[in-house]
CSV table of C-alpha atoms in Angstrom, one decimal:
chain,number,residue,atom,x,y,z
A,1127,MET,CA,0.0,0.0,0.0
A,1128,ILE,CA,2.9,2.3,0.7
A,1129,ALA,CA,4.1,1.8,-2.8
A,1130,TYR,CA,0.8,2.9,-4.2
A,1131,VAL,CA,0.7,6.0,-2.2
A,1132,MET,CA,4.2,6.9,-3.2
A,1133,ALA,CA,3.5,6.1,-6.8
A,1134,GLY,CA,0.7,8.7,-6.9
A,1135,GLY,CA,-2.2,6.7,-5.4
A,1136,GLY,CA,-2.9,4.7,-8.5
A,1137,GLY,CA,-3.8,1.6,-6.4
A,1138,GLY,CA,-4.4,-2.0,-7.5
A,1139,VAL,CA,-2.3,-3.2,-10.4
A,1140,SER,CA,0.2,-0.5,-11.2
A,1141,VAL,CA,2.6,-0.8,-14.1
A,1142,GLY,CA,5.7,1.4,-14.5
A,1143,GLU,CA,4.8,3.5,-11.6
A,1144,HIS,CA,7.7,4.4,-9.4
A,1145,PRO,CA,8.4,6.6,-6.5
A,1146,GLN,CA,10.7,9.2,-8.0
A,1147,TRP,CA,13.4,11.5,-7.0
A,1148,HIS,CA,13.9,14.8,-8.7
A,1149,ILE,CA,17.4,15.9,-8.7
A,1150,LEU,CA,18.7,18.9,-10.8
A,1151,GLY,CA,15.7,18.5,-13.0
A,1152,LEU,CA,16.4,14.8,-13.6
A,1153,THR,CA,13.7,12.2,-12.8
A,1154,ILE,CA,15.1,9.1,-11.1
A,1155,ASN,CA,13.1,6.0,-10.1
A,1156,ALA,CA,14.0,5.6,-6.5
A,1157,ASP,CA,12.8,2.0,-6.1
A,1158,THR,CA,14.7,0.8,-9.1
A,1159,VAL,CA,17.9,2.5,-8.0
A,1160,ILE,CA,17.5,1.0,-4.5
A,1161,SER,CA,16.8,-2.5,-5.6
A,1162,THR,CA,19.5,-2.4,-8.2
A,1163,ALA,CA,21.9,-1.3,-5.6
A,1164,ILE,CA,20.8,-4.2,-3.3
A,1165,ALA,CA,21.2,-6.7,-6.1
A,1166,GLY,CA,24.6,-5.2,-7.0
A,1167,VAL,CA,25.7,-5.4,-3.4
A,1168,ILE,CA,24.5,-9.0,-3.2
A,1169,VAL,CA,26.3,-10.0,-6.4
A,1170,ILE,CA,29.5,-8.2,-5.4
A,1171,ALA,CA,29.4,-9.7,-1.9
A,1172,PHE,CA,28.9,-13.2,-3.2
A,1173,GLY,CA,31.6,-12.6,-5.8
A,1174,LEU,CA,34.2,-11.3,-3.4
A,1175,TYR,CA,33.4,-14.0,-0.9
A,1176,LEU,CA,33.8,-16.5,-3.7
A,1177,ALA,CA,37.1,-15.0,-4.8
A,1178,ALA,CA,38.4,-14.9,-1.3
A,1179,LYS,CA,37.5,-18.6,-0.7
A,1180,ALA,CA,38.5,-19.7,-4.2
A,1181,THR,CA,40.7,-22.7,-3.8
A,1182,SER,CA,42.4,-25.1,-6.1
A,1183,LYS,CA,41.7,-27.9,-3.7
A,1184,VAL,CA,38.2,-29.0,-2.7
A,1185,PRO,CA,35.8,-26.2,-3.9
A,1186,SER,CA,32.7,-25.1,-2.1
A,1187,THR,CA,29.3,-25.7,-3.7
A,1188,LEU,CA,29.1,-22.0,-4.6
A,1189,GLN,CA,32.5,-22.2,-6.3
A,1190,ILE,CA,31.5,-25.3,-8.2
A,1191,ALA,CA,28.3,-23.5,-9.4
A,1192,PHE,CA,30.4,-20.4,-10.4
A,1193,GLU,CA,32.9,-22.6,-12.2
A,1194,ALA,CA,30.2,-24.4,-14.0
A,1195,VAL,CA,28.7,-21.1,-15.3
A,1196,THR,CA,32.2,-19.8,-16.1
A,1197,GLU,CA,33.0,-23.0,-18.0
A,1198,GLN,CA,29.7,-22.8,-20.0
A,1199,VAL,CA,30.3,-19.2,-20.8
A,1200,GLU,CA,33.8,-19.8,-21.9
A,1201,ARG,CA,32.7,-22.7,-24.1
A,1202,GLN,CA,30.0,-20.5,-25.6
A,1203,VAL,CA,32.4,-17.6,-26.2
A,1204,GLU,CA,35.0,-20.0,-27.7
A,1205,THR,CA,32.5,-21.4,-30.2
A,1206,ASN,CA,30.8,-18.1,-31.1
A,1207,VAL,CA,33.5,-15.5,-30.8
A,1208,GLY,CA,36.8,-17.1,-30.0
A,1209,ILE,CA,38.2,-16.3,-26.6
A,1210,ARG,CA,41.4,-14.7,-28.0
A,1211,THR,CA,39.3,-12.4,-30.2
A,1212,ALA,CA,37.4,-10.9,-27.3
A,1213,PRO,CA,38.5,-12.2,-24.0
A,1214,PHE,CA,36.5,-9.6,-22.1
A,1215,VAL,CA,33.3,-11.2,-23.2
A,1216,VAL,CA,33.7,-14.0,-20.6
A,1217,PRO,CA,33.7,-11.8,-17.5
A,1218,LEU,CA,31.1,-9.6,-19.1
A,1219,ALA,CA,28.7,-12.5,-19.8
A,1220,ILE,CA,29.3,-14.0,-16.3
A,1221,GLY,CA,28.7,-10.6,-14.7
A,1222,LEU,CA,25.5,-10.1,-16.7
A,1223,PHE,CA,24.3,-13.6,-15.9
A,1224,PHE,CA,24.7,-13.3,-12.1
A,1225,PHE,CA,23.6,-9.7,-11.9
A,1226,ILE,CA,20.4,-10.3,-13.9
A,1227,LEU,CA,19.8,-13.5,-12.0
A,1228,ILE,CA,20.0,-11.8,-8.6
A,1229,ALA,CA,18.1,-8.8,-9.9
A,1230,ASN,CA,15.3,-11.1,-11.0
A,1231,TRP,CA,15.3,-13.3,-7.9
A,1232,ILE,CA,15.3,-10.3,-5.6
A,1233,SER,CA,11.5,-10.3,-5.8
A,1234,ILE,CA,11.4,-13.7,-4.2
A,1235,LEU,CA,9.7,-12.4,-1.0
A,1236,PRO,CA,6.2,-11.4,-1.9
A,1237,HIS,CA,4.2,-9.0,0.2
A,1238,ALA,CA,0.5,-9.4,0.2
A,1239,THR,CA,0.1,-7.3,-2.9
A,1240,GLU,CA,3.6,-6.4,-3.9
A,1241,GLU,CA,7.2,-7.5,-3.6
A,1242,TYR,CA,9.2,-6.2,-0.7
A,1243,VAL,CA,11.8,-5.3,-3.2
A,1244,ARG,CA,10.7,-4.8,-6.8
A,1245,PRO,CA,13.0,-6.5,-9.3
A,1246,PRO,CA,15.0,-3.7,-11.0
A,1247,THR,CA,14.8,-5.6,-14.3
A,1248,ALA,CA,11.1,-4.7,-14.3
A,1249,ASP,CA,12.2,-1.2,-15.1
A,1250,VAL,CA,13.3,-0.4,-18.6
A,1251,ASN,CA,16.0,1.8,-17.3
A,1252,LEU,CA,18.2,-1.1,-16.1
A,1253,THR,CA,17.6,-3.3,-19.1
A,1254,PHE,CA,18.2,-0.5,-21.5
A,1255,ALA,CA,21.4,0.4,-19.7
A,1256,MET,CA,22.7,-3.1,-19.9
A,1257,SER,CA,21.7,-3.8,-23.5
A,1258,PHE,CA,23.0,-0.5,-24.8
A,1259,PHE,CA,26.3,-1.0,-23.0
A,1260,VAL,CA,26.5,-4.5,-24.5
A,1261,MET,CA,25.7,-3.3,-28.0
A,1262,VAL,CA,28.1,-0.4,-27.9
A,1263,LEU,CA,30.8,-3.0,-26.9
A,1264,VAL,CA,29.6,-5.3,-29.6
A,1265,TRP,CA,29.8,-2.7,-32.3
A,1266,ALA,CA,33.2,-1.5,-31.0
A,1267,THR,CA,34.5,-5.1,-31.1
A,1268,GLY,CA,33.1,-5.6,-34.6
A,1269,ILE,CA,34.9,-2.5,-35.9
A,1270,ARG,CA,38.1,-3.3,-34.0
A,1271,VAL,CA,38.3,-6.9,-35.2
A,1272,GLN,CA,37.1,-6.5,-38.7
A,1273,GLY,CA,37.9,-2.8,-39.4
A,1274,LYS,CA,36.2,-1.4,-42.4
A,1275,HIS,CA,34.9,-4.8,-43.4
A,1276,TYR,CA,32.5,-4.7,-40.4
A,1277,PHE,CA,30.3,-2.2,-42.3
A,1278,GLY,CA,30.4,-4.5,-45.3
A,1279,HIS,CA,27.8,-6.8,-43.7
A,1280,PHE,CA,25.2,-4.0,-43.9
A,1281,VAL,CA,25.0,-4.4,-47.6
A,1282,GLN,CA,24.9,-8.1,-47.7
A,1283,PRO,CA,23.5,-10.0,-49.4
A,1284,TYR,CA,22.2,-7.1,-51.5
A,1285,LYS,CA,22.7,-3.4,-51.3
A,1286,ALA,CA,18.9,-3.0,-51.1
A,1287,MET,CA,19.1,-4.7,-47.7
A,1288,LEU,CA,21.0,-1.8,-46.2
A,1289,PRO,CA,18.0,-0.2,-44.4
A,1290,LEU,CA,16.8,-3.6,-43.1
A,1291,ASN,CA,20.3,-4.4,-41.8
A,1292,ILE,CA,20.6,-1.1,-40.1
A,1293,ILE,CA,17.2,-1.6,-38.5
A,1294,GLU,CA,18.2,-5.1,-37.4
A,1295,GLU,CA,21.3,-3.8,-35.8
A,1296,LEU,CA,19.4,-1.1,-34.0
A,1297,VAL,CA,16.6,-3.4,-32.9
A,1298,LYS,CA,19.0,-5.8,-31.2
A,1299,PRO,CA,19.5,-3.8,-28.1
A,1300,ILE,CA,15.8,-2.9,-27.9
A,1301,THR,CA,14.7,-6.6,-28.2
A,1302,LEU,CA,17.4,-7.6,-25.8
A,1303,SER,CA,16.3,-5.2,-23.1
A,1304,LEU,CA,12.5,-5.4,-23.7
A,1305,ARG,CA,12.6,-9.2,-23.6
A,1306,LEU,CA,14.0,-9.2,-20.1
A,1307,PHE,CA,11.9,-6.3,-19.0
A,1308,GLY,CA,8.7,-7.7,-20.3
A,1309,ASN,CA,9.2,-11.1,-18.7
A,1310,ILE,CA,10.0,-9.8,-15.3
A,1311,LEU,CA,7.4,-7.0,-15.4
A,1312,ALA,CA,4.8,-9.7,-16.3
A,1313,GLY,CA,5.9,-11.6,-13.2
A,1314,THR,CA,5.2,-8.6,-11.0
A,1315,VAL,CA,1.9,-7.8,-12.7
A,1316,MET,CA,1.0,-11.4,-12.1
A,1317,VAL,CA,1.6,-11.1,-8.4
A,1318,SER,CA,-0.4,-7.9,-8.3
A,1319,VAL,CA,-3.3,-9.6,-10.1
A,1320,LEU,CA,-3.1,-12.6,-7.8
A,1321,ALA,CA,-3.2,-10.2,-4.9
A,1322,LEU,CA,-6.7,-9.1,-6.0
A,1323,MET,CA,-7.9,-12.4,-4.7
A,1324,PRO,CA,-8.7,-12.7,-1.0
A,1325,ALA,CA,-5.6,-13.4,1.0
A,1326,ALA,CA,-7.0,-16.7,2.2
A,1327,ILE,CA,-6.9,-18.1,-1.3
A,1328,SER,CA,-4.2,-16.0,-3.0
A,1329,TRP,CA,-1.3,-17.6,-1.1
A,1330,LEU,CA,-1.4,-20.8,-3.0
A,1331,PRO,CA,-1.3,-19.4,-6.6
A,1332,THR,CA,1.1,-16.7,-5.5
A,1333,SER,CA,3.5,-19.3,-4.1
A,1334,ALA,CA,3.2,-21.4,-7.2
A,1335,TRP,CA,3.7,-18.4,-9.4
A,1336,LYS,CA,6.8,-17.3,-7.4
A,1337,LEU,CA,8.4,-20.7,-8.0
A,1338,PHE,CA,7.7,-20.4,-11.7
A,1339,ASP,CA,9.0,-16.8,-11.6
A,1340,LEU,CA,12.3,-18.1,-10.2
A,1341,PHE,CA,12.6,-20.3,-13.3
A,1342,ILE,CA,11.7,-17.4,-15.6
A,1343,GLY,CA,14.3,-15.3,-13.8
A,1344,LEU,CA,17.0,-17.9,-14.4
A,1345,LEU,CA,16.0,-18.4,-18.0
A,1346,GLN,CA,16.0,-14.7,-18.8
A,1347,ALA,CA,19.4,-14.2,-17.2
A,1348,LEU,CA,20.7,-17.1,-19.3
A,1349,ILE,CA,19.1,-15.8,-22.5
A,1350,PHE,CA,20.5,-12.3,-22.0
A,1351,ALA,CA,24.0,-13.6,-21.4
A,1352,LEU,CA,23.8,-16.1,-24.3
A,1353,LEU,CA,22.5,-13.5,-26.7
A,1354,THR,CA,25.2,-11.1,-25.7
A,1355,ILE,CA,27.8,-13.8,-26.6
A,1356,ILE,CA,26.0,-14.5,-29.9
A,1357,TYR,CA,25.9,-10.8,-30.8
A,1358,PHE,CA,29.6,-10.6,-30.1
A,1359,GLY,CA,30.1,-13.6,-32.2
A,1360,MET,CA,28.1,-12.1,-35.1
A,1361,ALA,CA,30.1,-8.9,-34.9
A,1362,ALA,CA,33.5,-10.4,-34.5
A,1363,GLY,CA,33.0,-13.6,-36.5
A,1364,GLY,CA,32.1,-12.7,-40.1
A,1365,GLN,CA,34.4,-13.9,-42.8
A,1366,GLU,CA,37.3,-14.2,-40.4
A,1367,GLY,CA,35.4,-16.7,-38.2
A,1368,GLU,CA,34.4,-18.8,-41.2
A,1369,GLY,CA,37.9,-18.7,-42.6
A,1370,ALA,CA,39.3,-20.0,-39.3
A,1371,HIS,CA,37.2,-23.1,-39.4
B,1127,MET,CA,-9.0,-4.6,1.8
B,1128,ILE,CA,-12.2,-4.8,-0.1
B,1129,SER,CA,-12.0,-1.2,-1.3
B,1130,CYS,CA,-8.4,-1.9,-2.4
B,1131,GLU,CA,-9.6,-4.8,-4.6
B,1132,GLY,CA,-12.2,-2.6,-6.1
B,1133,MET,CA,-9.6,0.0,-6.9
B,1134,GLY,CA,-7.3,-2.6,-8.4
B,1135,ALA,CA,-10.0,-3.9,-10.7
B,1136,MET,CA,-10.6,-0.4,-11.9
B,1137,SER,CA,-7.0,0.5,-12.6
B,1138,LEU,CA,-6.6,-2.8,-14.4
B,1139,TYR,CA,-8.8,-1.4,-17.1
B,1140,ASN,CA,-6.9,1.9,-16.9
B,1141,LEU,CA,-3.8,0.1,-18.1
B,1142,ALA,CA,-4.9,0.2,-21.6
B,1143,ALA,CA,-5.3,3.9,-21.6
B,1144,PRO,CA,-2.2,5.7,-22.8
B,1145,GLY,CA,-0.4,7.5,-20.1
B,1146,GLY,CA,-2.9,6.5,-17.5
B,1147,GLY,CA,-1.9,7.1,-13.9
B,1148,GLY,CA,0.4,10.1,-13.9
B,1149,GLY,CA,2.6,10.1,-16.9
B,1150,ASN,CA,2.9,6.4,-17.0
B,1151,LEU,CA,5.1,6.0,-20.1
B,1152,PHE,CA,7.0,3.1,-18.7
B,1153,LEU,CA,8.7,2.2,-21.9
B,1154,ILE,CA,10.6,5.5,-22.1
B,1155,PRO,CA,13.7,5.5,-20.0
B,1156,ASN,CA,14.4,8.5,-17.8
B,1157,ALA,CA,17.5,9.6,-15.9
B,1158,THR,CA,17.4,6.4,-14.0
B,1159,PHE,CA,19.1,5.0,-17.0
B,1160,PHE,CA,22.4,6.6,-16.1
B,1161,VAL,CA,22.3,5.5,-12.5
B,1162,GLU,CA,21.4,2.0,-13.5
B,1163,LEU,CA,24.3,2.0,-16.0
B,1164,LEU,CA,26.6,3.2,-13.3
B,1165,ILE,CA,25.6,0.5,-10.9
B,1166,PHE,CA,25.7,-2.2,-13.6
B,1167,LEU,CA,29.2,-1.1,-14.6
B,1168,ILE,CA,30.4,-1.2,-11.0
B,1169,VAL,CA,29.0,-4.7,-10.6
B,1170,VAL,CA,30.5,-6.0,-13.9
B,1171,GLY,CA,33.7,-4.2,-13.1
B,1172,VAL,CA,34.1,-5.9,-9.7
B,1173,ILE,CA,33.3,-9.3,-11.2
B,1174,TRP,CA,35.6,-8.7,-14.1
B,1175,ARG,CA,38.5,-7.5,-11.9
B,1176,TYR,CA,38.2,-9.3,-8.6
B,1177,VAL,CA,36.0,-12.4,-9.0
B,1178,VAL,CA,36.6,-14.1,-12.3
B,1179,PRO,CA,40.4,-14.1,-12.3
B,1180,PRO,CA,41.0,-15.8,-8.9
B,1181,VAL,CA,38.3,-18.4,-9.5
B,1182,LYS,CA,39.6,-19.1,-13.0
B,1183,ARG,CA,43.1,-19.4,-11.5
B,1184,ALA,CA,41.9,-21.9,-8.9
B,1185,THR,CA,40.1,-23.8,-11.6
B,1186,ALA,CA,43.2,-23.9,-13.8
B,1187,GLN,CA,45.3,-25.0,-10.9
B,1188,ARG,CA,43.0,-27.8,-10.0
B,1189,GLN,CA,42.8,-28.9,-13.7
B,1190,GLU,CA,46.6,-28.8,-13.7
B,1191,MET,CA,46.7,-30.8,-10.5
B,1192,VAL,CA,44.3,-33.4,-11.9
B,1193,ARG,CA,46.3,-33.6,-15.1
B,1194,ARG,CA,49.5,-34.1,-13.2
B,1195,GLN,CA,47.9,-36.7,-11.0
B,1196,ILE,CA,46.6,-38.5,-14.1
B,1197,GLN,CA,50.1,-38.3,-15.6
B,1198,GLU,CA,51.7,-39.6,-12.4
B,1199,SER,CA,49.2,-42.4,-12.2
B,1200,GLN,CA,49.9,-43.3,-15.8
B,1201,GLN,CA,53.6,-43.3,-15.1
B,1202,ALA,CA,53.1,-45.4,-12.0
B,1203,THR,CA,51.1,-47.9,-14.1
B,1204,LYS,CA,53.9,-47.9,-16.7
B,1205,ARG,CA,56.5,-48.5,-14.0
B,1206,LEU,CA,54.5,-51.2,-12.5
B,1207,ALA,CA,54.1,-52.9,-15.9
B,1208,GLU,CA,57.9,-52.6,-16.4
B,1209,ALA,CA,58.6,-54.0,-13.0
B,1210,GLU,CA,56.3,-56.9,-13.7
B,1211,ALA,CA,57.9,-57.5,-17.0
B,1212,ARG,CA,61.3,-57.5,-15.3
B,1213,TYR,CA,60.1,-59.8,-12.6
B,1214,SER,CA,58.7,-62.3,-15.0
B,1215,ALA,CA,61.8,-62.1,-17.2
B,1216,ALA,CA,64.0,-62.8,-14.1
B,1217,LEU,CA,61.7,-65.6,-13.1
B,1218,ALA,CA,61.9,-67.2,-16.5
B,1219,GLU,CA,65.7,-66.8,-16.4
B,1220,ALA,CA,65.8,-68.3,-13.0
B,1221,ARG,CA,63.7,-71.2,-14.2
B,1222,VAL,CA,66.1,-71.8,-17.1
B,1223,GLU,CA,69.0,-71.6,-14.7
B,1224,ALA,CA,67.4,-74.1,-12.4
B,1225,ALA,CA,66.6,-76.4,-15.3
B,1226,LYS,CA,70.2,-76.1,-16.4
B,1227,ILE,CA,71.5,-76.9,-12.9
B,1228,ARG,CA,69.1,-79.8,-12.6
B,1229,GLU,CA,70.3,-81.1,-15.9
B,1230,THR,CA,74.0,-80.7,-14.9
B,1231,ALA,CA,73.2,-82.5,-11.6
B,1232,ARG,CA,71.5,-85.3,-13.4
B,1233,ALA,CA,74.4,-85.7,-15.7
B,1234,ALA,CA,76.8,-85.7,-12.8
B,1235,ALA,CA,74.8,-88.3,-11.0
B,1236,GLN,CA,74.7,-90.4,-14.1
B,1237,ALA,CA,78.4,-90.1,-14.5
B,1238,ILE,CA,79.0,-91.0,-10.9
B,1239,LYS,CA,76.6,-93.9,-11.2
B,1240,ASP,CA,78.3,-95.1,-14.4
B,1241,GLU,CA,81.7,-94.8,-12.7
B,1242,LEU,CA,80.5,-96.7,-9.7
B,1243,ARG,CA,79.0,-99.4,-11.8
B,1244,GLU,CA,82.2,-99.7,-13.8
B,1245,GLN,CA,84.2,-99.9,-10.6
B,1246,ALA,CA,81.8,-102.5,-9.2
B,1247,GLU,CA,82.0,-104.5,-12.4
B,1248,HIS,CA,85.8,-104.3,-12.3
B,1249,GLU,CA,85.7,-105.4,-8.7
B,1250,VAL,CA,83.4,-108.3,-9.5
B,1251,ALA,CA,85.6,-109.3,-12.4
B,1252,ARG,CA,88.7,-109.1,-10.2
B,1253,ILE,CA,87.0,-111.2,-7.4
B,1254,ARG,CA,85.8,-113.7,-9.9
B,1255,GLU,CA,89.2,-113.9,-11.4
B,1256,ARG,CA,90.9,-114.4,-8.1
B,1257,GLY,CA,88.3,-117.1,-7.2
B,1258,ALA,CA,89.0,-118.8,-10.5
B,1259,GLU,CA,92.7,-118.6,-9.8
B,1260,GLN,CA,92.2,-120.0,-6.3
B,1261,LEU,CA,90.2,-122.8,-7.7
B,1262,ALA,CA,92.8,-123.7,-10.3
B,1263,HIS,CA,95.4,-123.6,-7.6
B,1264,GLN,CA,93.5,-125.9,-5.4
B,1265,ARG,CA,92.8,-128.2,-8.2
B,1266,GLU,CA,96.4,-128.4,-9.1
B,1267,GLN,CA,97.2,-129.1,-5.5
B,1268,VAL,CA,94.7,-131.8,-5.3
B,1269,VAL,CA,95.9,-133.3,-8.6
B,1270,ARG,CA,99.5,-133.2,-7.3
B,1271,GLU,CA,98.4,-134.9,-4.0
B,1272,LEU,CA,96.4,-137.5,-5.9
B,1273,ARG,CA,99.3,-138.2,-8.2
B,1274,GLY,CA,101.4,-138.8,-5.2
B,1275,GLU,CA,99.0,-141.0,-3.5
B,1276,LEU,CA,97.4,-142.7,-6.5
B,1277,GLY,CA,100.5,-144.8,-7.0
B,1278,LYS,CA,100.6,-145.8,-3.4
B,1279,LEU,CA,96.9,-146.6,-3.4
B,1280,ALA,CA,97.2,-148.6,-6.6
B,1281,VAL,CA,100.0,-150.6,-5.1
B,1282,ALA,CA,98.0,-151.1,-1.9
B,1283,LEU,CA,94.9,-152.2,-3.8
B,1284,ALA,CA,97.0,-154.5,-6.0
B,1285,SER,CA,98.7,-156.0,-2.9
B,1286,ARG,CA,95.4,-156.4,-1.2
B,1287,ILE,CA,93.8,-158.0,-4.2
B,1288,VAL,CA,96.8,-160.2,-4.6
B,1289,GLY,CA,96.9,-160.9,-0.8
B,1290,GLU,CA,93.3,-162.0,-0.7
B,1291,SER,CA,92.1,-165.0,-2.5
B,1292,LEU,CA,92.1,-164.1,-6.1
B,1293,ALA,CA,89.6,-166.8,-6.9
B,1294,ASP,CA,86.8,-165.3,-5.1
B,1295,ASP,CA,85.2,-163.1,-7.6
B,1296,ALA,CA,82.7,-161.6,-5.2
B,1297,ARG,CA,85.4,-160.7,-2.8
B,1298,ARG,CA,87.4,-159.2,-5.5
B,1299,ALA,CA,84.6,-157.1,-6.6
B,1300,GLY,CA,84.0,-156.1,-3.0
B,1301,THR,CA,87.5,-155.1,-2.6
B,1302,VAL,CA,87.4,-152.9,-5.7
B,1303,ASP,CA,84.2,-151.4,-4.5
B,1304,ARG,CA,85.6,-150.7,-1.1
B,1305,PHE,CA,88.6,-149.1,-2.7
B,1306,LEU,CA,86.4,-146.9,-4.8
B,1307,ASP,CA,84.4,-146.1,-1.7
B,1308,GLU,CA,87.5,-145.0,0.0
B,1309,LEU,CA,88.4,-142.8,-2.9
B,1310,GLN,CA,85.0,-141.3,-2.8
B,1311,GLY,CA,85.3,-140.8,1.0
B,1312,MET,CA,88.5,-138.9,0.4
B,1313,ALA,CA,86.8,-136.6,-2.0
B,1314,ALA,CA,83.6,-136.1,0.1
B,1315,PRO,CA,84.8,-133.4,2.5
B,1316,GLN,CA,85.5,-131.0,-0.3
B,1317,SER,CA,82.9,-128.4,-1.5
B,1318,ALA,CA,80.5,-129.1,-4.3
B,1319,SER,CA,82.1,-126.8,-6.8
B,1320,ASP,CA,85.5,-128.0,-5.8
B,1321,SER,CA,84.5,-131.6,-6.1
B,1322,ALA,CA,83.0,-130.9,-9.5
B,1323,SER,CA,86.1,-129.3,-10.8
B,1324,GLN,CA,88.1,-131.8,-9.0
B,1325,ASP,CA,86.1,-134.6,-10.6
B,1326,ARG,CA,86.6,-133.0,-13.9
B,1327,ALA,CA,90.2,-132.5,-13.3
B,1328,VAL,CA,90.6,-136.0,-12.1
B,1329,SER,CA,88.6,-137.5,-14.9
B,1330,PRO,CA,91.2,-137.4,-17.6
B,1331,ASP,CA,93.6,-139.3,-15.3
B,1332,SER,CA,91.1,-141.6,-13.6
B,1333,ALA,CA,87.9,-143.1,-14.7
B,1334,ALA,CA,84.9,-141.0,-13.6
B,1335,PRO,CA,82.9,-142.8,-11.0
B,1336,ASP,CA,79.5,-141.5,-12.1
B,1337,GLY,CA,80.2,-141.6,-15.8
B,1338,GLY,CA,78.7,-138.3,-17.3
B,1339,ALA,CA,80.4,-135.2,-15.8
B,1340,PRO,CA,78.3,-132.0,-15.2
B,1341,LYS,CA,78.5,-129.9,-18.4
B,1342,ASN,CA,78.5,-126.4,-16.8
B,1343,GLY,CA,81.1,-127.2,-14.2
B,1344,SER,CA,83.3,-129.0,-16.7
B,1345,VAL,CA,83.2,-126.3,-19.2
B,1346,LYS,CA,84.0,-123.6,-16.7
B,1347,GLY,CA,86.7,-125.7,-15.2
B,1348,VAL,CA,88.3,-126.5,-18.5
B,1349,ALA,CA,88.0,-122.9,-19.6
B,1350,SER,CA,89.3,-121.5,-16.4
B,1351,VAL,CA,92.2,-123.9,-16.0
B,1352,PRO,CA,94.3,-122.9,-19.0
B,1353,HIS,CA,93.4,-119.3,-18.3
B,1354,ALA,CA,94.6,-119.6,-14.8
B,1355,ARG,CA,97.7,-121.3,-15.9
B,1356,ARG,CA,98.5,-118.7,-18.5
B,1357,ARG,CA,98.0,-116.1,-15.8
B,1358,ARG,CA,100.4,-117.8,-13.5
């Protein structure tokens, strides 16, 4: 209820309504910033704990999980991009995966009608930030690896395809961010809708939905990281990648 | 609670309305974008700099350790196989050696046995020869004695025959018989083989009392006598 009041008293199912800060004429969504910071702190704490406890002997379960993800990411990067071509893609994809995962799972504790902490990925600001950062890096990598040839793929297979290819390239970050945003936002909307039921009944579908939401959160984190790698592969690969094989 | 639900149902419909609920263009990013970007960059930066490298190092070290262990285990297996091969080779060699030694021992035993048998045969031959010599010697002695006494005996017999009534045929025959008995009585104390050879030795000089002489003894005696003489 507090959230509704802060959001301007919309009440019920509210979408995209955030308590906001106004600083120097800029509008900032307070809840998104706070939850992003919480997710970031969790990820960094886990990461630093892991790094401090990282051992070459018997690893902890957390380390095994992290190593499994790292290995998968490295394999994906190796097949799509080539680790030597863009070695920074590995930590980027790992960071993306864990950050998005924690950001999605941060909504695991449902209030009667809302999450205690709203998932920051349910706000386009975070997803846009991540996808544009990724795409800028992707384009930069493409230009660095292929040079002028990178722009060649805009006129393939025909010159007439140039506008379509440009649109495709511009749509990539938008789809990448909106896919994640839509899925997580849908989760929160679902909780809000379930909260319309009497509390005596709503606990059951809400619990079931939260479990499913965990799965969706994992899946979306995986998809985001995987697509990032694939985009890097498309940008860096090209003729060079085919020639190598 | 009830009023809340009612309001919720109302605003659910309001979702479709553009910009419903106080400038609700939730697909348009605002300045939050930059804050989010900053936080995201910090998180990724920390993971990039401080988390991934140590974990990857640990993983690499463990992989290296496992590889080394596998290598060592392979080496150990190889060494074991080599040792086993060496062992079996040594065993085979030892078996060959043992067989050789056994063979040598058997040959030595055979040689010793042969030598001993030869020695024994020599001994037997020597003993037999000496026995034969002794026999011949005794026979000669007997013959010499007999020759000495035969004359006297013949004379005694003749004088007895002449001394007694010659007319009495029966008595004459009795005398002769008695004489022959005496002769036989003289020969009786001697051993069987001696008597045989003696009889045989005697037979050419005097008539054999039992006619046919034993073949074996005679042959031996005849064969051994000249041999013994030649030896002497």
